[in-house]
PDB file of C-alpha atoms (C1' of nucleotides) in Angstrom:
ATOM      1  CA  MET A  27     -23.820  36.047 -28.096  1.00 49.00           C
ATOM      2  CA  ASN A  28     -23.006  36.962 -31.670  1.00 48.00           C
ATOM      3  CA  ALA A  29     -24.307  34.099 -33.742  1.00 54.00           C
ATOM      4  CA  GLY A  30     -25.551  34.152 -37.312  1.00 58.00           C
ATOM      5  CA  GLY A  31     -23.860  37.379 -38.310  1.00 67.00           C
ATOM      6  CA  VAL A  32     -26.041  39.309 -35.914  1.00 78.00           C
ATOM      7  CA  GLN A  33     -24.121  42.311 -34.757  1.00 90.00           C
ATOM      8  CA  ARG A  34     -23.733  44.921 -32.136  1.00 94.00           C
ATOM      9  CA  ARG A  35     -24.550  48.363 -33.485  1.00 96.00           C
ATOM     10  CA  VAL A  36     -23.925  51.853 -32.240  1.00 97.00           C
ATOM     11  CA  GLU A  37     -25.645  55.049 -33.290  1.00 98.00           C
ATOM     12  CA  TRP A  38     -25.351  58.638 -32.182  1.00 98.00           C
ATOM     13  CA  PHE A  39     -28.444  60.814 -31.869  1.00 98.00           C
ATOM     14  CA  PRO A  40     -27.601  64.497 -31.558  1.00 97.00           C
ATOM     15  CA  VAL A  41     -30.426  65.468 -29.224  1.00 97.00           C
ATOM     16  CA  LYS A  42     -29.618  67.851 -26.426  1.00 94.00           C
ATOM     17  CA  GLY A  43     -30.732  67.455 -22.836  1.00 95.00           C
ATOM     18  CA  TYR A  44     -32.779  64.275 -23.106  1.00 97.00           C
ATOM     19  CA  ALA A  45     -34.020  63.465 -19.586  1.00 96.00           C
ATOM     20  CA  LEU A  46     -33.368  59.726 -19.684  1.00 96.00           C
ATOM     21  CA  GLU A  47     -34.356  58.785 -16.169  1.00 94.00           C
ATOM     22  CA  ALA A  48     -37.580  60.802 -16.084  1.00 94.00           C
ATOM     23  CA  THR A  49     -38.555  59.435 -19.485  1.00 96.00           C
ATOM     24  CA  LEU A  50     -37.527  55.783 -19.226  1.00 96.00           C
ATOM     25  CA  ALA A  51     -38.258  55.168 -15.551  1.00 94.00           C
ATOM     26  CA  GLY A  52     -41.037  57.648 -14.885  1.00 92.00           C
ATOM     27  CA  GLY A  53     -43.927  55.272 -15.372  1.00 93.00           C
ATOM     28  CA  GLN A  54     -44.395  55.295 -19.139  1.00 95.00           C
ATOM     29  CA  ALA A  55     -42.497  52.051 -19.663  1.00 96.00           C
ATOM     30  CA  PHE A  56     -41.539  49.362 -17.188  1.00 96.00           C
ATOM     31  CA  ARG A  57     -38.603  47.507 -18.705  1.00 96.00           C
ATOM     32  CA  TRP A  58     -35.724  49.955 -18.377  1.00 96.00           C
ATOM     33  CA  ARG A  59     -33.016  49.434 -15.785  1.00 95.00           C
ATOM     34  CA  GLY A  60     -30.163  51.745 -14.988  1.00 94.00           C
ATOM     35  CA  HIS A  61     -29.333  54.950 -13.237  1.00 89.00           C
ATOM     36  CA  GLY A  62     -28.189  58.393 -14.182  1.00 91.00           C
ATOM     37  CA  ASP A  63     -27.022  58.468 -17.782  1.00 96.00           C
ATOM     38  CA  VAL A  64     -26.899  54.758 -18.624  1.00 97.00           C
ATOM     39  CA  TRP A  65     -30.022  52.688 -19.202  1.00 97.00           C
ATOM     40  CA  GLU A  66     -30.697  49.225 -20.599  1.00 97.00           C
ATOM     41  CA  GLY A  67     -33.887  47.801 -21.962  1.00 97.00           C
ATOM     42  CA  VAL A  68     -35.451  45.744 -24.732  1.00 97.00           C
ATOM     43  CA  VAL A  69     -37.188  47.479 -27.615  1.00 98.00           C
ATOM     44  CA  ASP A  70     -38.914  45.524 -30.383  1.00 97.00           C
ATOM     45  CA  GLY A  71     -36.949  42.425 -29.431  1.00 96.00           C
ATOM     46  CA  ARG A  72     -33.554  44.147 -29.432  1.00 97.00           C
ATOM     47  CA  TRP A  73     -31.447  44.552 -26.347  1.00 98.00           C
ATOM     48  CA  VAL A  74     -30.606  48.263 -26.106  1.00 98.00           C
ATOM     49  CA  ARG A  75     -28.267  50.379 -24.017  1.00 98.00           C
ATOM     50  CA  VAL A  76     -28.545  54.157 -24.071  1.00 98.00           C
ATOM     51  CA  ARG A  77     -25.984  56.608 -22.745  1.00 98.00           C
ATOM     52  CA  GLY A  78     -26.939  60.210 -22.335  1.00 97.00           C
ATOM     53  CA  SER A  79     -24.780  63.312 -22.350  1.00 94.00           C
ATOM     54  CA  ALA A  80     -25.476  66.998 -22.690  1.00 90.00           C
ATOM     55  CA  GLU A  81     -24.794  66.772 -26.412  1.00 94.00           C
ATOM     56  CA  GLY A  82     -26.825  63.721 -27.302  1.00 97.00           C
ATOM     57  CA  LEU A  83     -27.603  60.047 -26.936  1.00 98.00           C
ATOM     58  CA  GLU A  84     -25.384  57.129 -27.803  1.00 98.00           C
ATOM     59  CA  ALA A  85     -27.496  54.058 -28.437  1.00 98.00           C
ATOM     60  CA  GLU A  86     -26.010  50.591 -28.611  1.00 98.00           C
ATOM     61  CA  TRP A  87     -28.026  47.509 -29.517  1.00 98.00           C
ATOM     62  CA  MET A  88     -27.839  43.913 -30.642  1.00 97.00           C
ATOM     63  CA  GLU A  89     -29.392  43.371 -34.031  1.00 95.00           C
ATOM     64  CA  ILE A  90     -31.599  40.332 -34.472  1.00 91.00           C
ATOM     65  CA  ALA A  91     -31.346  39.903 -38.224  1.00 90.00           C
ATOM     66  CA  GLU A  92     -28.970  40.553 -41.089  1.00 87.00           C
ATOM     67  CA  GLY A  93     -29.476  43.892 -42.782  1.00 86.00           C
ATOM     68  CA  SER A  94     -32.113  45.091 -40.403  1.00 88.00           C
ATOM     69  CA  GLU A  95     -32.345  48.842 -39.895  1.00 91.00           C
ATOM     70  CA  PHE A  96     -33.397  49.467 -36.326  1.00 97.00           C
ATOM     71  CA  ALA A  97     -32.152  53.035 -35.850  1.00 97.00           C
ATOM     72  CA  PRO A  98     -35.289  54.734 -37.219  1.00 97.00           C
ATOM     73  CA  ALA A  99     -37.513  52.566 -35.035  1.00 97.00           C
ATOM     74  CA  LEU A 100     -35.467  53.388 -31.959  1.00 98.00           C
ATOM     75  CA  GLN A 101     -35.554  57.056 -32.833  1.00 98.00           C
ATOM     76  CA  ARG A 102     -39.317  56.848 -33.024  1.00 98.00           C
ATOM     77  CA  TYR A 103     -39.552  54.870 -29.771  1.00 98.00           C
ATOM     78  CA  LEU A 104     -37.505  57.479 -27.923  1.00 98.00           C
ATOM     79  CA  GLY A 105     -39.653  60.291 -29.259  1.00 97.00           C
ATOM     80  CA  LEU A 106     -36.744  62.026 -30.974  1.00 97.00           C
ATOM     81  CA  ASP A 107     -38.687  63.016 -34.083  1.00 93.00           C
ATOM     82  CA  LEU A 108     -40.320  65.917 -32.301  1.00 95.00           C
ATOM     83  CA  ASP A 109     -39.247  69.453 -31.532  1.00 96.00           C
ATOM     84  CA  LEU A 110     -39.573  69.469 -27.762  1.00 97.00           C
ATOM     85  CA  GLU A 111     -39.138  73.212 -27.367  1.00 96.00           C
ATOM     86  CA  ARG A 112     -42.011  73.886 -29.720  1.00 97.00           C
ATOM     87  CA  VAL A 113     -44.240  71.457 -27.840  1.00 97.00           C
ATOM     88  CA  VAL A 114     -43.427  72.960 -24.457  1.00 97.00           C
ATOM     89  CA  ALA A 115     -44.142  76.408 -25.910  1.00 97.00           C
ATOM     90  CA  THR A 116     -47.767  75.362 -26.492  1.00 97.00           C
ATOM     91  CA  PHE A 117     -48.323  74.612 -22.802  1.00 97.00           C
ATOM     92  CA  PRO A 118     -50.472  77.116 -20.932  1.00 97.00           C
ATOM     93  CA  ASP A 119     -48.471  79.865 -19.276  1.00 97.00           C
ATOM     94  CA  ASP A 120     -49.590  79.357 -15.696  1.00 96.00           C
ATOM     95  CA  ALA A 121     -47.744  78.746 -12.458  1.00 95.00           C
ATOM     96  CA  PRO A 122     -48.255  74.958 -12.222  1.00 93.00           C
ATOM     97  CA  MET A 123     -47.076  74.354 -15.774  1.00 96.00           C
ATOM     98  CA  ARG A 124     -44.106  76.651 -15.371  1.00 96.00           C
ATOM     99  CA  ALA A 125     -43.090  74.757 -12.229  1.00 94.00           C
ATOM    100  CA  SER A 126     -43.587  71.400 -13.964  1.00 94.00           C
ATOM    101  CA  CYS A 127     -41.515  72.405 -16.980  1.00 96.00           C
ATOM    102  CA  ALA A 128     -38.735  73.701 -14.793  1.00 95.00           C
ATOM    103  CA  ALA A 129     -38.714  70.459 -12.794  1.00 93.00           C
ATOM    104  CA  CYS A 130     -38.883  68.115 -15.790  1.00 94.00           C
ATOM    105  CA  ARG A 131     -36.722  69.730 -18.435  1.00 95.00           C
ATOM    106  CA  GLY A 132     -35.944  67.274 -21.225  1.00 96.00           C
ATOM    107  CA  LEU A 133     -38.742  64.844 -20.404  1.00 96.00           C
ATOM    108  CA  ARG A 134     -40.204  63.193 -23.506  1.00 97.00           C
ATOM    109  CA  LEU A 135     -43.034  60.862 -24.353  1.00 97.00           C
ATOM    110  CA  LEU A 136     -42.084  57.412 -25.577  1.00 97.00           C
ATOM    111  CA  ARG A 137     -43.814  55.776 -28.513  1.00 97.00           C
ATOM    112  CA  GLN A 138     -44.075  52.139 -27.487  1.00 97.00           C
ATOM    113  CA  PRO A 139     -45.309  49.080 -29.372  1.00 97.00           C
ATOM    114  CA  ALA A 140     -49.087  49.013 -28.904  1.00 97.00           C
ATOM    115  CA  TRP A 141     -49.402  45.477 -27.531  1.00 97.00           C
ATOM    116  CA  GLU A 142     -46.617  45.882 -25.005  1.00 97.00           C
ATOM    117  CA  CYS A 143     -48.092  49.173 -23.892  1.00 97.00           C
ATOM    118  CA  LEU A 144     -51.621  47.792 -23.599  1.00 96.00           C
ATOM    119  CA  ALA A 145     -50.512  44.690 -21.711  1.00 97.00           C
ATOM    120  CA  SER A 146     -48.279  46.657 -19.360  1.00 96.00           C
ATOM    121  CA  PHE A 147     -50.992  49.102 -18.411  1.00 96.00           C
ATOM    122  CA  ILE A 148     -53.529  46.323 -17.842  1.00 96.00           C
ATOM    123  CA  CYS A 149     -51.025  45.101 -15.261  1.00 96.00           C
ATOM    124  CA  SER A 150     -50.679  48.551 -13.754  1.00 95.00           C
ATOM    125  CA  SER A 151     -53.949  49.091 -11.967  1.00 93.00           C
ATOM    126  CA  THR A 152     -53.579  49.782  -8.246  1.00 91.00           C
ATOM    127  CA  LYS A 153     -49.885  49.010  -8.427  1.00 92.00           C
ATOM    128  CA  GLN A 154     -46.856  51.144  -7.805  1.00 89.00           C
ATOM    129  CA  ILE A 155     -44.201  51.449 -10.481  1.00 91.00           C
ATOM    130  CA  VAL A 156     -41.804  49.024  -8.743  1.00 91.00           C
ATOM    131  CA  GLN A 157     -44.486  46.380  -8.602  1.00 93.00           C
ATOM    132  CA  ILE A 158     -45.465  46.869 -12.232  1.00 95.00           C
ATOM    133  CA  GLN A 159     -41.802  46.418 -13.139  1.00 95.00           C
ATOM    134  CA  GLN A 160     -41.754  43.137 -11.218  1.00 94.00           C
ATOM    135  CA  ILE A 161     -44.850  41.843 -12.976  1.00 96.00           C
ATOM    136  CA  VAL A 162     -43.599  42.805 -16.425  1.00 96.00           C
ATOM    137  CA  SER A 163     -40.180  41.264 -15.721  1.00 96.00           C
ATOM    138  CA  LEU A 164     -41.763  37.972 -14.724  1.00 96.00           C
ATOM    139  CA  LEU A 165     -43.981  37.967 -17.809  1.00 96.00           C
ATOM    140  CA  CYS A 166     -40.950  38.517 -20.036  1.00 96.00           C
ATOM    141  CA  GLU A 167     -38.707  35.951 -18.337  1.00 96.00           C
ATOM    142  CA  ARG A 168     -41.345  33.248 -18.360  1.00 96.00           C
ATOM    143  CA  HIS A 169     -43.248  33.916 -21.556  1.00 96.00           C
ATOM    144  CA  GLY A 170     -40.939  35.965 -23.771  1.00 97.00           C
ATOM    145  CA  VAL A 171     -38.153  34.626 -25.986  1.00 97.00           C
ATOM    146  CA  PRO A 172     -34.503  35.327 -25.127  1.00 97.00           C
ATOM    147  CA  VAL A 173     -32.883  38.007 -27.261  1.00 96.00           C
ATOM    148  CA  PRO A 174     -29.198  38.374 -28.200  1.00 96.00           C
ATOM    149  CA  VAL A 175     -27.143  40.197 -25.580  1.00 96.00           C
ATOM    150  CA  PRO A 176     -23.468  41.274 -25.461  1.00 96.00           C
ATOM    151  CA  GLU A 177     -20.803  38.778 -24.430  1.00 94.00           C
ATOM    152  CA  SER A 178     -21.269  37.597 -20.820  1.00 95.00           C
ATOM    153  CA  HIS A 179     -24.197  39.932 -20.269  1.00 95.00           C
ATOM    154  CA  ALA A 180     -27.191  38.709 -18.278  1.00 95.00           C
ATOM    155  CA  GLU A 181     -30.080  37.207 -20.257  1.00 95.00           C
ATOM    156  CA  ALA A 182     -32.687  39.532 -21.679  1.00 96.00           C
ATOM    157  CA  TYR A 183     -36.110  38.687 -23.036  1.00 97.00           C
ATOM    158  CA  ALA A 184     -38.508  40.077 -25.584  1.00 97.00           C
ATOM    159  CA  PHE A 185     -41.923  41.151 -24.400  1.00 97.00           C
ATOM    160  CA  PRO A 186     -44.254  38.123 -24.726  1.00 97.00           C
ATOM    161  CA  THR A 187     -46.228  37.968 -27.955  1.00 97.00           C
ATOM    162  CA  ILE A 188     -50.022  38.009 -28.073  1.00 97.00           C
ATOM    163  CA  PRO A 189     -50.221  34.255 -28.847  1.00 97.00           C
ATOM    164  CA  SER A 190     -47.864  33.368 -26.024  1.00 97.00           C
ATOM    165  CA  ILE A 191     -50.016  35.223 -23.502  1.00 97.00           C
ATOM    166  CA  ALA A 192     -53.247  33.980 -25.065  1.00 96.00           C
ATOM    167  CA  GLY A 193     -51.913  30.444 -24.626  1.00 96.00           C
ATOM    168  CA  CYS A 194     -51.261  30.860 -20.923  1.00 96.00           C
ATOM    169  CA  THR A 195     -53.528  29.623 -18.182  1.00 95.00           C
ATOM    170  CA  GLU A 196     -54.916  32.115 -15.716  1.00 94.00           C
ATOM    171  CA  ARG A 197     -52.853  30.321 -13.104  1.00 94.00           C
ATOM    172  CA  GLN A 198     -49.610  30.978 -15.017  1.00 95.00           C
ATOM    173  CA  LEU A 199     -50.411  34.670 -15.145  1.00 95.00           C
ATOM    174  CA  ARG A 200     -51.342  34.786 -11.477  1.00 94.00           C
ATOM    175  CA  ASP A 201     -47.963  33.229 -10.803  1.00 93.00           C
ATOM    176  CA  CYS A 202     -46.459  36.331 -12.415  1.00 95.00           C
ATOM    177  CA  LYS A 203     -48.115  38.305  -9.596  1.00 95.00           C
ATOM    178  CA  LEU A 204     -50.931  39.679 -11.684  1.00 96.00           C
ATOM    179  CA  GLY A 205     -53.574  38.961  -9.067  1.00 94.00           C
ATOM    180  CA  PHE A 206     -57.071  39.961 -10.177  1.00 95.00           C
ATOM    181  CA  ARG A 207     -55.572  41.414 -13.352  1.00 95.00           C
ATOM    182  CA  ALA A 208     -54.732  37.919 -14.650  1.00 95.00           C
ATOM    183  CA  PRO A 209     -58.117  37.238 -16.284  1.00 95.00           C
ATOM    184  CA  TYR A 210     -58.055  40.748 -17.755  1.00 96.00           C
ATOM    185  CA  LEU A 211     -54.743  40.258 -19.520  1.00 96.00           C
ATOM    186  CA  LEU A 212     -55.684  36.765 -20.629  1.00 96.00           C
ATOM    187  CA  GLY A 213     -59.050  37.927 -21.965  1.00 96.00           C
ATOM    188  CA  THR A 214     -57.467  40.796 -23.867  1.00 96.00           C
ATOM    189  CA  ALA A 215     -54.827  38.537 -25.431  1.00 96.00           C
ATOM    190  CA  GLN A 216     -57.480  36.027 -26.440  1.00 96.00           C
ATOM    191  CA  MET A 217     -59.657  38.704 -28.037  1.00 96.00           C
ATOM    192  CA  LEU A 218     -56.674  39.860 -30.078  1.00 96.00           C
ATOM    193  CA  GLU A 219     -55.621  36.312 -30.921  1.00 96.00           C
ATOM    194  CA  SER A 220     -59.102  35.496 -32.177  1.00 95.00           C
ATOM    195  CA  GLY A 221     -58.800  38.324 -34.678  1.00 94.00           C
ATOM    196  CA  ALA A 222     -62.048  39.940 -33.552  1.00 88.00           C
ATOM    197  CA  VAL A 223     -60.180  43.191 -32.912  1.00 92.00           C
ATOM    198  CA  SER A 224     -56.870  44.427 -34.240  1.00 95.00           C
ATOM    199  CA  LEU A 225     -54.478  46.862 -32.643  1.00 97.00           C
ATOM    200  CA  GLU A 226     -53.280  48.026 -36.062  1.00 97.00           C
ATOM    201  CA  ALA A 227     -56.802  49.074 -37.049  1.00 96.00           C
ATOM    202  CA  ILE A 228     -56.818  51.561 -34.190  1.00 97.00           C
ATOM    203  CA  ASP A 229     -54.208  53.619 -36.042  1.00 96.00           C
ATOM    204  CA  GLY A 230     -56.819  54.706 -38.534  1.00 96.00           C
ATOM    205  CA  LEU A 231     -59.367  55.877 -35.986  1.00 96.00           C
ATOM    206  CA  GLU A 232     -59.994  59.265 -34.433  1.00 95.00           C
ATOM    207  CA  THR A 233     -58.957  59.379 -30.794  1.00 95.00           C
ATOM    208  CA  PRO A 234     -62.474  59.032 -29.292  1.00 94.00           C
ATOM    209  CA  ALA A 235     -63.259  56.018 -31.474  1.00 95.00           C
ATOM    210  CA  ALA A 236     -59.856  54.513 -30.745  1.00 96.00           C
ATOM    211  CA  ARG A 237     -60.495  54.982 -27.038  1.00 95.00           C
ATOM    212  CA  GLU A 238     -63.804  53.169 -27.331  1.00 95.00           C
ATOM    213  CA  VAL A 239     -62.183  50.181 -29.004  1.00 95.00           C
ATOM    214  CA  LEU A 240     -59.518  49.978 -26.323  1.00 96.00           C
ATOM    215  CA  MET A 241     -62.104  50.218 -23.544  1.00 95.00           C
ATOM    216  CA  GLY A 242     -63.771  47.162 -25.051  1.00 94.00           C
ATOM    217  CA  PHE A 243     -60.918  45.014 -23.731  1.00 95.00           C
ATOM    218  CA  PRO A 244     -61.329  43.562 -20.245  1.00 95.00           C
ATOM    219  CA  GLY A 245     -59.342  45.462 -17.647  1.00 94.00           C
ATOM    220  CA  VAL A 246     -59.199  48.579 -19.790  1.00 95.00           C
ATOM    221  CA  GLY A 247     -61.067  51.620 -18.517  1.00 95.00           C
ATOM    222  CA  ARG A 248     -60.659  55.271 -19.357  1.00 94.00           C
ATOM    223  CA  LYS A 249     -57.305  55.726 -17.633  1.00 95.00           C
ATOM    224  CA  VAL A 250     -55.571  52.682 -19.123  1.00 95.00           C
ATOM    225  CA  ALA A 251     -57.029  53.451 -22.556  1.00 95.00           C
ATOM    226  CA  ASP A 252     -55.636  56.983 -22.408  1.00 95.00           C
ATOM    227  CA  CYS A 253     -52.196  55.701 -21.396  1.00 95.00           C
ATOM    228  CA  VAL A 254     -52.151  53.362 -24.384  1.00 96.00           C
ATOM    229  CA  LEU A 255     -53.334  56.123 -26.718  1.00 96.00           C
ATOM    230  CA  LEU A 256     -50.657  58.478 -25.435  1.00 96.00           C
ATOM    231  CA  PHE A 257     -47.672  56.157 -24.977  1.00 96.00           C
ATOM    232  CA  GLY A 258     -48.459  53.595 -27.677  1.00 97.00           C
ATOM    233  CA  TYR A 259     -50.266  55.480 -30.416  1.00 97.00           C
ATOM    234  CA  GLY A 260     -48.775  58.942 -30.070  1.00 96.00           C
ATOM    235  CA  ARG A 261     -52.167  60.554 -29.509  1.00 96.00           C
ATOM    236  CA  GLN A 262     -51.050  63.656 -27.733  1.00 94.00           C
ATOM    237  CA  ASP A 263     -54.607  64.743 -27.106  1.00 93.00           C
ATOM    238  CA  ALA A 264     -55.140  61.753 -24.785  1.00 95.00           C
ATOM    239  CA  PHE A 265     -54.957  62.818 -21.153  1.00 94.00           C
ATOM    240  CA  PRO A 266     -54.697  59.976 -18.608  1.00 94.00           C
ATOM    241  CA  VAL A 267     -56.007  61.050 -15.217  1.00 92.00           C
ATOM    242  CA  ASP A 268     -54.801  58.818 -12.406  1.00 90.00           C
ATOM    243  CA  VAL A 269     -54.855  59.606  -8.712  1.00 88.00           C
ATOM    244  CA  TRP A 270     -51.648  61.640  -8.950  1.00 87.00           C
ATOM    245  CA  VAL A 271     -52.819  63.823 -11.799  1.00 89.00           C
ATOM    246  CA  GLN A 272     -56.217  64.091 -10.156  1.00 89.00           C
ATOM    247  CA  LYS A 273     -54.677  65.338  -6.931  1.00 87.00           C
ATOM    248  CA  ALA A 274     -52.290  67.604  -8.794  1.00 89.00           C
ATOM    249  CA  LEU A 275     -55.073  69.194 -10.856  1.00 92.00           C
ATOM    250  CA  GLN A 276     -57.274  69.658  -7.824  1.00 90.00           C
ATOM    251  CA  ARG A 277     -54.514  71.150  -5.768  1.00 88.00           C
ATOM    252  CA  LEU A 278     -52.792  73.255  -8.409  1.00 91.00           C
ATOM    253  CA  TYR A 279     -55.837  74.573 -10.258  1.00 93.00           C
ATOM    254  CA  PHE A 280     -58.727  74.349  -7.791  1.00 91.00           C
ATOM    255  CA  GLU A 281     -57.089  74.982  -4.446  1.00 86.00           C
ATOM    256  CA  GLY A 282     -59.628  75.741  -1.774  1.00 83.00           C
ATOM    257  CA  LYS A 283     -62.571  75.021  -4.046  1.00 86.00           C
ATOM    258  CA  ARG A 284     -65.025  72.170  -3.923  1.00 85.00           C
ATOM    259  CA  ARG A 285     -63.602  68.846  -5.030  1.00 86.00           C
ATOM    260  CA  ARG A 286     -63.932  68.328  -8.766  1.00 90.00           C
ATOM    261  CA  THR A 287     -65.200  65.008 -10.070  1.00 90.00           C
ATOM    262  CA  LEU A 288     -63.132  63.041 -12.537  1.00 91.00           C
ATOM    263  CA  ARG A 289     -65.446  64.100 -15.307  1.00 91.00           C
ATOM    264  CA  GLN A 290     -65.019  67.773 -14.473  1.00 92.00           C
ATOM    265  CA  LEU A 291     -61.245  67.401 -14.398  1.00 93.00           C
ATOM    266  CA  LEU A 292     -61.269  65.718 -17.808  1.00 92.00           C
ATOM    267  CA  GLU A 293     -63.355  68.564 -19.226  1.00 92.00           C
ATOM    268  CA  PHE A 294     -61.060  71.163 -17.720  1.00 94.00           C
ATOM    269  CA  SER A 295     -57.955  69.399 -19.035  1.00 94.00           C
ATOM    270  CA  ALA A 296     -59.290  69.039 -22.549  1.00 91.00           C
ATOM    271  CA  ARG A 297     -59.797  72.768 -22.900  1.00 94.00           C
ATOM    272  CA  HIS A 298     -56.962  74.051 -20.742  1.00 96.00           C
ATOM    273  CA  PHE A 299     -53.817  72.228 -21.879  1.00 96.00           C
ATOM    274  CA  GLY A 300     -53.925  72.678 -25.631  1.00 93.00           C
ATOM    275  CA  PRO A 301     -53.009  70.423 -28.549  1.00 93.00           C
ATOM    276  CA  TYR A 302     -50.275  68.632 -26.596  1.00 95.00           C
ATOM    277  CA  ALA A 303     -52.381  68.043 -23.491  1.00 95.00           C
ATOM    278  CA  GLY A 304     -50.966  64.550 -23.075  1.00 94.00           C
ATOM    279  CA  TYR A 305     -47.448  65.882 -23.089  1.00 94.00           C
ATOM    280  CA  ALA A 306     -48.418  68.504 -20.538  1.00 95.00           C
ATOM    281  CA  GLN A 307     -49.995  65.780 -18.426  1.00 93.00           C
ATOM    282  CA  GLN A 308     -46.725  63.860 -18.241  1.00 94.00           C
ATOM    283  CA  TYR A 309     -44.938  66.971 -17.036  1.00 94.00           C
ATOM    284  CA  LEU A 310     -47.593  67.563 -14.391  1.00 92.00           C
ATOM    285  CA  PHE A 311     -47.512  63.924 -13.347  1.00 90.00           C
ATOM    286  CA  GLN A 312     -43.766  63.867 -12.891  1.00 91.00           C
ATOM    287  CA  TYR A 313     -43.840  67.138 -11.045  1.00 90.00           C
ATOM    288  CA  ALA A 314     -46.619  65.959  -8.736  1.00 86.00           C
ATOM    289  CA  ARG A 315     -44.828  62.713  -7.959  1.00 84.00           C
ATOM    290  CA  SER A 316     -41.447  64.227  -7.276  1.00 82.00           C
ATOM    291  CA  HIS A 317     -42.244  67.574  -5.693  1.00 76.00           C
ATOM    292  CA  LEU A 318     -45.611  67.421  -4.029  1.00 68.00           C
ATOM    293  CA  GLY A 319     -44.827  64.441  -1.819  1.00 59.00           C
ATOM    294  CA  ARG A 320     -47.016  61.503  -1.038  1.00 47.00           C
ATOM    295  CA  ALA A 321     -48.863  62.896   1.959  1.00 46.00           C
ATOM    296  CA  TRP A 322     -51.630  65.042   0.649  1.00 51.00           C
TER     297      TRP A 322
ATOM    298  C1'  DA B  11     -49.798  45.367  11.799  1.00 94.26           C
ATOM    299  C1'  DG B  12     -52.553  47.551   8.707  1.00 94.26           C
ATOM    300  C1'  DA B  13     -53.536  50.725   5.298  1.00 94.26           C
ATOM    301  C1'  DC B  14     -52.656  51.635   0.875  1.00 94.26           C
ATOM    302  C1'  DA B  15     -51.135  51.442  -3.975  1.00 94.26           C
ATOM    303  C1'  DG B  16     -50.495  55.399 -10.977  1.00 94.26           C
ATOM    304  C1'  DG B  17     -57.940  50.990 -11.560  1.00 94.26           C
ATOM    305  C1'  DA B  18     -61.777  48.194 -13.432  1.00 94.26           C
ATOM    306  C1'  DG B  19     -66.290  46.539 -12.941  1.00 94.26           C
ATOM    307  C1'  DC B  20     -70.234  46.214 -10.777  1.00 94.26           C
ATOM    308  C1'  DA B  21     -74.385  47.276  -7.802  1.00 94.26           C
ATOM    309  C1'  DG B  22     -76.857  50.774  -5.651  1.00 94.26           C
ATOM    310  C1'  DT B  23     -78.544  55.387  -5.437  1.00 94.26           C
TER     311       DT B  23
ATOM    312  C1'  DA C  22     -73.791  60.672 -13.265  1.00 94.26           C
ATOM    313  C1'  DC C  23     -71.583  59.803  -8.754  1.00 94.26           C
ATOM    314  C1'  DT C  24     -70.366  56.700  -4.691  1.00 94.26           C
ATOM    315  C1'  DG C  25     -68.772  52.629  -2.537  1.00 94.26           C
ATOM    316  C1'  DC C  26     -67.248  47.972  -2.482  1.00 94.26           C
ATOM    317  C1'  DT C  27     -64.391  44.064  -4.120  1.00 94.26           C
ATOM    318  C1'  DC C  28     -60.801  42.109  -6.658  1.00 94.26           C
ATOM    319  C1'  DC C  29     -54.654  40.097  -5.518  1.00 94.26           C
ATOM    320  C1'  DT C  30     -50.424  41.214  -3.389  1.00 94.26           C
ATOM    321  C1'  DG C  31     -46.169  43.712  -2.216  1.00 94.26           C
ATOM    322  C1'  DT C  32     -44.586  47.805   0.176  1.00 94.26           C
ATOM    323  C1'  DC C  33     -44.261  51.219   3.422  1.00 94.26           C
TER     324       DC C  33
END
DNA sequence: AGACAGGAGCAGT
DNA sequence: ACTGCTCCTGTC
């Protein structure tokens, strides 16, 4: 499709060693498909394909409007405006972090649109990544608008808007396999649609206050709120603790000691991992998932 | 077959 | 402040 002067664009980002798979398919976002060095997704309503090489990233996308300048937004989404080496250098110099960094070289944090991030993580509770991908795909196919794609390419859809979700019935959402999360997502969309709370206003808040606002939405507890703060608002002091991170922290830092409660682990993390604790968390998470196995 | 998932929300202690 | 139970449903 190439109607209305809307064009295919290509841009080269000279960033070395970007770990595409770990970043795009590691559980931060749920819309990327691909393998190895080639990945496709939809970002801000644009179909995007990214190819990675040792020297950099080649991004290709379909513009949605004349004269629109998407490259900076994509750069921001991919987390390119950040000196990764300097961030990694702030991580504590201990054995678990060294192992995590070695295992996840080139892993970055994405900076996703807040609504998409919030909605996706409301869908995520007690679900594995594959299942979250299924749910999000169904939501997009059924309630998102089609976006321009290259000639003879399969259809792609934008993430559903707040009004389009707010206008759904609980039944429609359950049909997208949301289960008990359906009323949560619906309630959140309706709160936003009513204007009682705004996702933009959160930008101006300190992290603890921002977290409190997010936890006011149904289906949003501490963990989901921290994911949204980290992946959607770039708050690198947010530290989501899910069962994987919990197990990893317990095992890597408190081996043989009495089991720490969630609260204790949060306290430990806040003082141990430094200014980029959230970044460190993603490294630990990936490491725990890929190297420590599922049978602890 | 049956437990178990990258949790939230609630009651009970 | 912690524990334990329930909420859907696909996957292993």
